[in-house]
Amino acid sequence: GFTPCGSKVDSVYLTVTAAPEAYAGEDYDICEGETYEITDALSTNYSDILWVTFGDGSFDDVTIVNPVYTPGPNDIYAEAVILTLTANGNGVCESTIDEMLLTIKCLGIDDNLISSKVSIFPNPNSGVFTIKIDTEIVDPVNIRILNSLGKSVYSSDNVKLINNKSLNINIDVDGGLYYLHIENDNYSIVKKIIIK
């Protein structure tokens, strides 16, 4: 204080709580008729966790980190489903969310080879990007882009893909995770797109 006043002291107790972390695991492929145990999912610093899906399958326990998911008929028909892990924080900490894509189809050697030759750039992007196919697919394909809820935000049917074909895409959507589907009667390829 100013002379001749002495000093005064006060204090506040600040509690720092670790924020929750959620990792739903890597994207994975299974065959029709199989279940999937999410063994690589991780979560820390949470009060409780919850698994959800917009598909019609089911978890054996939605409150554990590594549940088993059984795809439903619509999941199998769509050939993919998004599984979302939410970790609720302790105290004042907000929730953390992560998701993974479970593809439900047996991929043969040809499918894997073609999938490895499909690229998206830039990725992440602002909604303007290029799809490049470094191989030839003889039959026309349908191209769809779905949001994390499974809603289509872009579609183009009967597209003929030839060697070194590039497709320029421009979509006006909110930022987030999207999924590119390239499919016909012989192939089904799914790629992640991150839009900022």
PDB file of C-alpha atoms in Angstrom:
ATOM      1  CA  GLY A   1       0.000   0.000   0.000  1.00  0.00           C
ATOM      2  CA  PHE A   2       0.884   3.717  -0.069  1.00  0.00           C
ATOM      3  CA  THR A   3       2.886   4.891   2.935  1.00  0.00           C
ATOM      4  CA  PRO A   4       2.078   4.506   5.765  1.00  0.00           C
ATOM      5  CA  CYS A   5      -0.257   1.617   4.831  1.00  0.00           C
ATOM      6  CA  GLY A   6       1.055  -1.945   4.953  1.00  0.00           C
ATOM      7  CA  SER A   7       0.471  -4.766   2.487  1.00  0.00           C
ATOM      8  CA  LYS A   8      -2.528  -7.034   2.012  1.00  0.00           C
ATOM      9  CA  VAL A   9      -2.348 -10.527   0.512  1.00  0.00           C
ATOM     10  CA  ASP A  10      -5.035 -12.706  -1.064  1.00  0.00           C
ATOM     11  CA  SER A  11      -4.881 -15.888  -3.134  1.00  0.00           C
ATOM     12  CA  VAL A  12      -7.030 -17.978  -5.418  1.00  0.00           C
ATOM     13  CA  TYR A  13      -6.854 -21.747  -5.872  1.00  0.00           C
ATOM     14  CA  LEU A  14      -6.774 -22.676  -9.556  1.00  0.00           C
ATOM     15  CA  THR A  15      -7.610 -26.284 -10.459  1.00  0.00           C
ATOM     16  CA  VAL A  16      -6.233 -27.499 -13.796  1.00  0.00           C
ATOM     17  CA  THR A  17      -8.005 -30.601 -15.092  1.00  0.00           C
ATOM     18  CA  ALA A  18      -6.589 -32.625 -17.958  1.00  0.00           C
ATOM     19  CA  ALA A  19      -8.749 -32.418 -21.090  1.00  0.00           C
ATOM     20  CA  PRO A  20     -10.292 -35.639 -22.394  1.00  0.00           C
ATOM     21  CA  GLU A  21      -8.798 -37.337 -25.419  1.00  0.00           C
ATOM     22  CA  ALA A  22     -10.650 -39.568 -27.887  1.00  0.00           C
ATOM     23  CA  TYR A  23      -9.311 -41.653 -30.750  1.00  0.00           C
ATOM     24  CA  ALA A  24     -11.853 -43.853 -32.522  1.00  0.00           C
ATOM     25  CA  GLY A  25      -9.191 -45.905 -34.305  1.00  0.00           C
ATOM     26  CA  GLU A  26      -8.042 -46.247 -37.891  1.00  0.00           C
ATOM     27  CA  ASP A  27     -10.526 -46.742 -40.715  1.00  0.00           C
ATOM     28  CA  TYR A  28     -11.036 -50.443 -41.313  1.00  0.00           C
ATOM     29  CA  ASP A  29     -12.513 -52.887 -43.865  1.00  0.00           C
ATOM     30  CA  ILE A  30     -14.515 -55.994 -42.999  1.00  0.00           C
ATOM     31  CA  CYS A  31     -16.475 -58.521 -45.043  1.00  0.00           C
ATOM     32  CA  GLU A  32     -20.236 -58.846 -44.978  1.00  0.00           C
ATOM     33  CA  GLY A  33     -21.296 -61.081 -42.104  1.00  0.00           C
ATOM     34  CA  GLU A  34     -18.372 -60.105 -39.871  1.00  0.00           C
ATOM     35  CA  THR A  35     -18.343 -58.042 -36.685  1.00  0.00           C
ATOM     36  CA  TYR A  36     -15.606 -55.575 -35.792  1.00  0.00           C
ATOM     37  CA  GLU A  37     -13.860 -55.215 -32.434  1.00  0.00           C
ATOM     38  CA  ILE A  38     -12.410 -51.698 -32.215  1.00  0.00           C
ATOM     39  CA  THR A  39      -9.158 -52.738 -30.573  1.00  0.00           C
ATOM     40  CA  ASP A  40      -7.128 -49.627 -31.494  1.00  0.00           C
ATOM     41  CA  ALA A  41      -9.515 -47.033 -30.018  1.00  0.00           C
ATOM     42  CA  LEU A  42      -8.102 -44.991 -27.110  1.00  0.00           C
ATOM     43  CA  SER A  43      -9.453 -42.494 -24.606  1.00  0.00           C
ATOM     44  CA  THR A  44      -7.992 -40.759 -21.543  1.00  0.00           C
ATOM     45  CA  ASN A  45      -9.001 -38.179 -18.933  1.00  0.00           C
ATOM     46  CA  TYR A  46     -12.722 -38.820 -19.342  1.00  0.00           C
ATOM     47  CA  SER A  47     -15.629 -39.048 -16.916  1.00  0.00           C
ATOM     48  CA  ASP A  48     -17.522 -41.354 -19.267  1.00  0.00           C
ATOM     49  CA  ILE A  49     -17.516 -42.304 -22.934  1.00  0.00           C
ATOM     50  CA  LEU A  50     -20.191 -43.079 -25.501  1.00  0.00           C
ATOM     51  CA  TRP A  51     -20.105 -44.768 -28.910  1.00  0.00           C
ATOM     52  CA  VAL A  52     -22.812 -43.818 -31.423  1.00  0.00           C
ATOM     53  CA  THR A  53     -23.515 -44.475 -35.087  1.00  0.00           C
ATOM     54  CA  PHE A  54     -25.993 -43.108 -37.605  1.00  0.00           C
ATOM     55  CA  GLY A  55     -26.069 -46.594 -39.104  1.00  0.00           C
ATOM     56  CA  ASP A  56     -28.446 -49.345 -38.037  1.00  0.00           C
ATOM     57  CA  GLY A  57     -25.906 -51.673 -36.466  1.00  0.00           C
ATOM     58  CA  SER A  58     -25.227 -52.109 -32.757  1.00  0.00           C
ATOM     59  CA  PHE A  59     -22.385 -52.054 -30.219  1.00  0.00           C
ATOM     60  CA  ASP A  60     -22.114 -54.751 -27.570  1.00  0.00           C
ATOM     61  CA  ASP A  61     -21.416 -51.967 -25.021  1.00  0.00           C
ATOM     62  CA  VAL A  62     -21.473 -48.268 -25.938  1.00  0.00           C
ATOM     63  CA  THR A  63     -19.740 -47.231 -22.690  1.00  0.00           C
ATOM     64  CA  ILE A  64     -16.398 -49.030 -23.084  1.00  0.00           C
ATOM     65  CA  VAL A  65     -13.388 -47.921 -25.113  1.00  0.00           C
ATOM     66  CA  ASN A  66     -13.067 -51.095 -27.205  1.00  0.00           C
ATOM     67  CA  PRO A  67     -16.534 -52.419 -28.056  1.00  0.00           C
ATOM     68  CA  VAL A  68     -17.598 -54.839 -30.775  1.00  0.00           C
ATOM     69  CA  TYR A  69     -19.772 -53.403 -33.582  1.00  0.00           C
ATOM     70  CA  THR A  70     -22.228 -55.561 -35.526  1.00  0.00           C
ATOM     71  CA  PRO A  71     -23.285 -53.938 -38.827  1.00  0.00           C
ATOM     72  CA  GLY A  72     -26.993 -53.725 -39.625  1.00  0.00           C
ATOM     73  CA  PRO A  73     -28.735 -54.351 -42.975  1.00  0.00           C
ATOM     74  CA  ASN A  74     -28.533 -50.677 -44.020  1.00  0.00           C
ATOM     75  CA  ASP A  75     -24.824 -50.553 -43.112  1.00  0.00           C
ATOM     76  CA  ILE A  76     -24.221 -53.560 -45.340  1.00  0.00           C
ATOM     77  CA  TYR A  77     -26.289 -52.079 -48.167  1.00  0.00           C
ATOM     78  CA  ALA A  78     -24.406 -48.757 -47.931  1.00  0.00           C
ATOM     79  CA  GLU A  79     -21.123 -50.714 -47.660  1.00  0.00           C
ATOM     80  CA  ALA A  80     -19.853 -48.262 -45.022  1.00  0.00           C
ATOM     81  CA  VAL A  81     -20.760 -46.801 -41.654  1.00  0.00           C
ATOM     82  CA  ILE A  82     -19.232 -44.095 -39.452  1.00  0.00           C
ATOM     83  CA  LEU A  83     -18.600 -44.951 -35.799  1.00  0.00           C
ATOM     84  CA  THR A  84     -18.239 -41.992 -33.427  1.00  0.00           C
ATOM     85  CA  LEU A  85     -16.547 -41.955 -30.021  1.00  0.00           C
ATOM     86  CA  THR A  86     -17.354 -39.169 -27.539  1.00  0.00           C
ATOM     87  CA  ALA A  87     -15.246 -38.713 -24.402  1.00  0.00           C
ATOM     88  CA  ASN A  88     -16.927 -36.473 -21.823  1.00  0.00           C
ATOM     89  CA  GLY A  89     -14.528 -34.424 -19.742  1.00  0.00           C
ATOM     90  CA  ASN A  90     -14.075 -34.158 -16.012  1.00  0.00           C
ATOM     91  CA  GLY A  91     -15.089 -30.965 -14.212  1.00  0.00           C
ATOM     92  CA  VAL A  92     -15.400 -28.003 -16.585  1.00  0.00           C
ATOM     93  CA  CYS A  93     -13.685 -29.766 -19.518  1.00  0.00           C
ATOM     94  CA  GLU A  94     -15.704 -30.079 -22.717  1.00  0.00           C
ATOM     95  CA  SER A  95     -16.266 -33.302 -24.625  1.00  0.00           C
ATOM     96  CA  THR A  96     -13.923 -34.561 -27.349  1.00  0.00           C
ATOM     97  CA  ILE A  97     -15.199 -36.443 -30.406  1.00  0.00           C
ATOM     98  CA  ASP A  98     -13.489 -38.648 -32.992  1.00  0.00           C
ATOM     99  CA  GLU A  99     -14.824 -40.971 -35.659  1.00  0.00           C
ATOM    100  CA  MET A 100     -13.725 -43.800 -37.917  1.00  0.00           C
ATOM    101  CA  LEU A 101     -15.063 -45.287 -41.156  1.00  0.00           C
ATOM    102  CA  LEU A 102     -15.913 -48.977 -41.213  1.00  0.00           C
ATOM    103  CA  THR A 103     -16.181 -50.265 -44.790  1.00  0.00           C
ATOM    104  CA  ILE A 104     -18.231 -53.421 -45.178  1.00  0.00           C
ATOM    105  CA  LYS A 105     -17.110 -55.300 -48.271  1.00  0.00           C
ATOM    106  CA  CYS A 106     -14.511 -57.864 -49.161  1.00  0.00           C
ATOM    107  CA  LEU A 107     -11.839 -56.078 -51.148  1.00  0.00           C
ATOM    108  CA  GLY A 108     -10.006 -58.288 -53.594  1.00  0.00           C
ATOM    109  CA  ILE A 109      -6.564 -57.616 -55.022  1.00  0.00           C
ATOM    110  CA  ASP A 110      -8.004 -55.600 -57.911  1.00  0.00           C
ATOM    111  CA  ASP A 111     -10.010 -53.359 -55.553  1.00  0.00           C
ATOM    112  CA  ASN A 112      -7.004 -52.669 -53.362  1.00  0.00           C
ATOM    113  CA  LEU A 113      -4.821 -51.955 -56.384  1.00  0.00           C
ATOM    114  CA  ILE A 114      -7.297 -49.452 -57.829  1.00  0.00           C
ATOM    115  CA  SER A 115      -7.903 -47.804 -54.441  1.00  0.00           C
ATOM    116  CA  SER A 116      -4.170 -47.198 -54.072  1.00  0.00           C
ATOM    117  CA  LYS A 117      -4.165 -45.380 -57.417  1.00  0.00           C
ATOM    118  CA  VAL A 118      -6.937 -42.936 -56.535  1.00  0.00           C
ATOM    119  CA  SER A 119      -5.652 -39.711 -54.961  1.00  0.00           C
ATOM    120  CA  ILE A 120      -7.227 -36.464 -53.751  1.00  0.00           C
ATOM    121  CA  PHE A 121      -5.297 -33.210 -53.691  1.00  0.00           C
ATOM    122  CA  PRO A 122      -5.071 -30.954 -51.909  1.00  0.00           C
ATOM    123  CA  ASN A 123      -6.384 -32.781 -48.868  1.00  0.00           C
ATOM    124  CA  PRO A 124      -7.294 -31.036 -46.538  1.00  0.00           C
ATOM    125  CA  ASN A 125      -8.912 -28.422 -48.787  1.00  0.00           C
ATOM    126  CA  SER A 126     -11.552 -25.687 -48.872  1.00  0.00           C
ATOM    127  CA  GLY A 127     -14.053 -27.632 -50.966  1.00  0.00           C
ATOM    128  CA  VAL A 128     -12.094 -27.205 -54.194  1.00  0.00           C
ATOM    129  CA  PHE A 129      -9.982 -30.259 -55.018  1.00  0.00           C
ATOM    130  CA  THR A 130      -8.978 -32.716 -57.713  1.00  0.00           C
ATOM    131  CA  ILE A 131      -9.555 -36.449 -57.866  1.00  0.00           C
ATOM    132  CA  LYS A 132      -6.869 -38.236 -59.890  1.00  0.00           C
ATOM    133  CA  ILE A 133      -7.152 -41.814 -61.057  1.00  0.00           C
ATOM    134  CA  ASP A 134      -3.855 -43.336 -62.190  1.00  0.00           C
ATOM    135  CA  THR A 135      -5.431 -46.432 -63.685  1.00  0.00           C
ATOM    136  CA  GLU A 136      -8.167 -47.325 -66.133  1.00  0.00           C
ATOM    137  CA  ILE A 137     -11.594 -48.518 -65.042  1.00  0.00           C
ATOM    138  CA  VAL A 138     -13.449 -49.745 -68.120  1.00  0.00           C
ATOM    139  CA  ASP A 139     -17.034 -49.541 -66.866  1.00  0.00           C
ATOM    140  CA  PRO A 140     -18.586 -46.177 -65.886  1.00  0.00           C
ATOM    141  CA  VAL A 141     -18.754 -45.376 -62.180  1.00  0.00           C
ATOM    142  CA  ASN A 142     -20.958 -43.361 -59.869  1.00  0.00           C
ATOM    143  CA  ILE A 143     -19.171 -40.763 -57.757  1.00  0.00           C
ATOM    144  CA  ARG A 144     -20.690 -39.588 -54.477  1.00  0.00           C
ATOM    145  CA  ILE A 145     -19.436 -37.447 -51.610  1.00  0.00           C
ATOM    146  CA  LEU A 146     -21.134 -38.004 -48.257  1.00  0.00           C
ATOM    147  CA  ASN A 147     -20.909 -36.012 -45.035  1.00  0.00           C
ATOM    148  CA  SER A 148     -20.326 -37.677 -41.659  1.00  0.00           C
ATOM    149  CA  LEU A 149     -24.082 -38.230 -41.289  1.00  0.00           C
ATOM    150  CA  GLY A 150     -24.218 -40.187 -44.538  1.00  0.00           C
ATOM    151  CA  LYS A 151     -25.990 -37.404 -46.462  1.00  0.00           C
ATOM    152  CA  SER A 152     -24.951 -36.909 -50.082  1.00  0.00           C
ATOM    153  CA  VAL A 153     -23.450 -33.474 -50.840  1.00  0.00           C
ATOM    154  CA  TYR A 154     -22.252 -34.305 -54.371  1.00  0.00           C
ATOM    155  CA  SER A 155     -23.077 -36.957 -56.946  1.00  0.00           C
ATOM    156  CA  SER A 156     -22.201 -37.695 -60.568  1.00  0.00           C
ATOM    157  CA  ASP A 157     -23.371 -40.866 -62.303  1.00  0.00           C
ATOM    158  CA  ASN A 158     -22.005 -42.863 -65.229  1.00  0.00           C
ATOM    159  CA  VAL A 159     -18.584 -41.205 -65.211  1.00  0.00           C
ATOM    160  CA  LYS A 160     -16.102 -42.782 -67.606  1.00  0.00           C
ATOM    161  CA  LEU A 161     -12.651 -43.059 -66.036  1.00  0.00           C
ATOM    162  CA  ILE A 162      -9.657 -43.418 -68.310  1.00  0.00           C
ATOM    163  CA  ASN A 163      -5.972 -43.597 -67.461  1.00  0.00           C
ATOM    164  CA  ASN A 164      -4.618 -40.468 -65.727  1.00  0.00           C
ATOM    165  CA  LYS A 165      -8.123 -39.021 -65.521  1.00  0.00           C
ATOM    166  CA  SER A 166      -8.495 -35.954 -63.290  1.00  0.00           C
ATOM    167  CA  LEU A 167     -11.817 -34.673 -62.009  1.00  0.00           C
ATOM    168  CA  ASN A 168     -12.064 -31.170 -60.551  1.00  0.00           C
ATOM    169  CA  ILE A 169     -14.619 -30.838 -57.765  1.00  0.00           C
ATOM    170  CA  ASN A 170     -15.986 -27.628 -56.239  1.00  0.00           C
ATOM    171  CA  ILE A 171     -18.502 -28.045 -53.413  1.00  0.00           C
ATOM    172  CA  ASP A 172     -19.797 -25.431 -51.000  1.00  0.00           C
ATOM    173  CA  VAL A 173     -20.150 -27.234 -47.661  1.00  0.00           C
ATOM    174  CA  ASP A 174     -19.308 -26.726 -44.018  1.00  0.00           C
ATOM    175  CA  GLY A 175     -15.899 -27.779 -42.794  1.00  0.00           C
ATOM    176  CA  GLY A 176     -15.536 -31.332 -41.581  1.00  0.00           C
ATOM    177  CA  LEU A 177     -14.879 -34.905 -42.596  1.00  0.00           C
ATOM    178  CA  TYR A 178     -16.383 -36.199 -45.855  1.00  0.00           C
ATOM    179  CA  TYR A 179     -16.218 -39.489 -47.728  1.00  0.00           C
ATOM    180  CA  LEU A 180     -15.680 -39.972 -51.459  1.00  0.00           C
ATOM    181  CA  HIS A 181     -17.338 -43.074 -52.910  1.00  0.00           C
ATOM    182  CA  ILE A 182     -16.339 -44.326 -56.371  1.00  0.00           C
ATOM    183  CA  GLU A 183     -18.388 -47.390 -57.254  1.00  0.00           C
ATOM    184  CA  ASN A 184     -19.905 -49.574 -59.933  1.00  0.00           C
ATOM    185  CA  ASP A 185     -20.898 -53.235 -60.085  1.00  0.00           C
ATOM    186  CA  ASN A 186     -17.251 -54.323 -59.864  1.00  0.00           C
ATOM    187  CA  TYR A 187     -15.582 -51.778 -57.568  1.00  0.00           C
ATOM    188  CA  SER A 188     -16.318 -49.842 -54.401  1.00  0.00           C
ATOM    189  CA  ILE A 189     -13.651 -47.372 -53.282  1.00  0.00           C
ATOM    190  CA  VAL A 190     -13.952 -45.032 -50.295  1.00  0.00           C
ATOM    191  CA  LYS A 191     -11.563 -42.150 -49.582  1.00  0.00           C
ATOM    192  CA  LYS A 192     -11.543 -39.543 -46.793  1.00  0.00           C
ATOM    193  CA  ILE A 193     -11.748 -35.816 -47.576  1.00  0.00           C
ATOM    194  CA  ILE A 194     -11.109 -33.130 -44.970  1.00  0.00           C
ATOM    195  CA  ILE A 195     -12.660 -29.738 -45.709  1.00  0.00           C
ATOM    196  CA  LYS A 196     -11.580 -26.752 -43.633  1.00  0.00           C
TER     197      LYS A 196
END
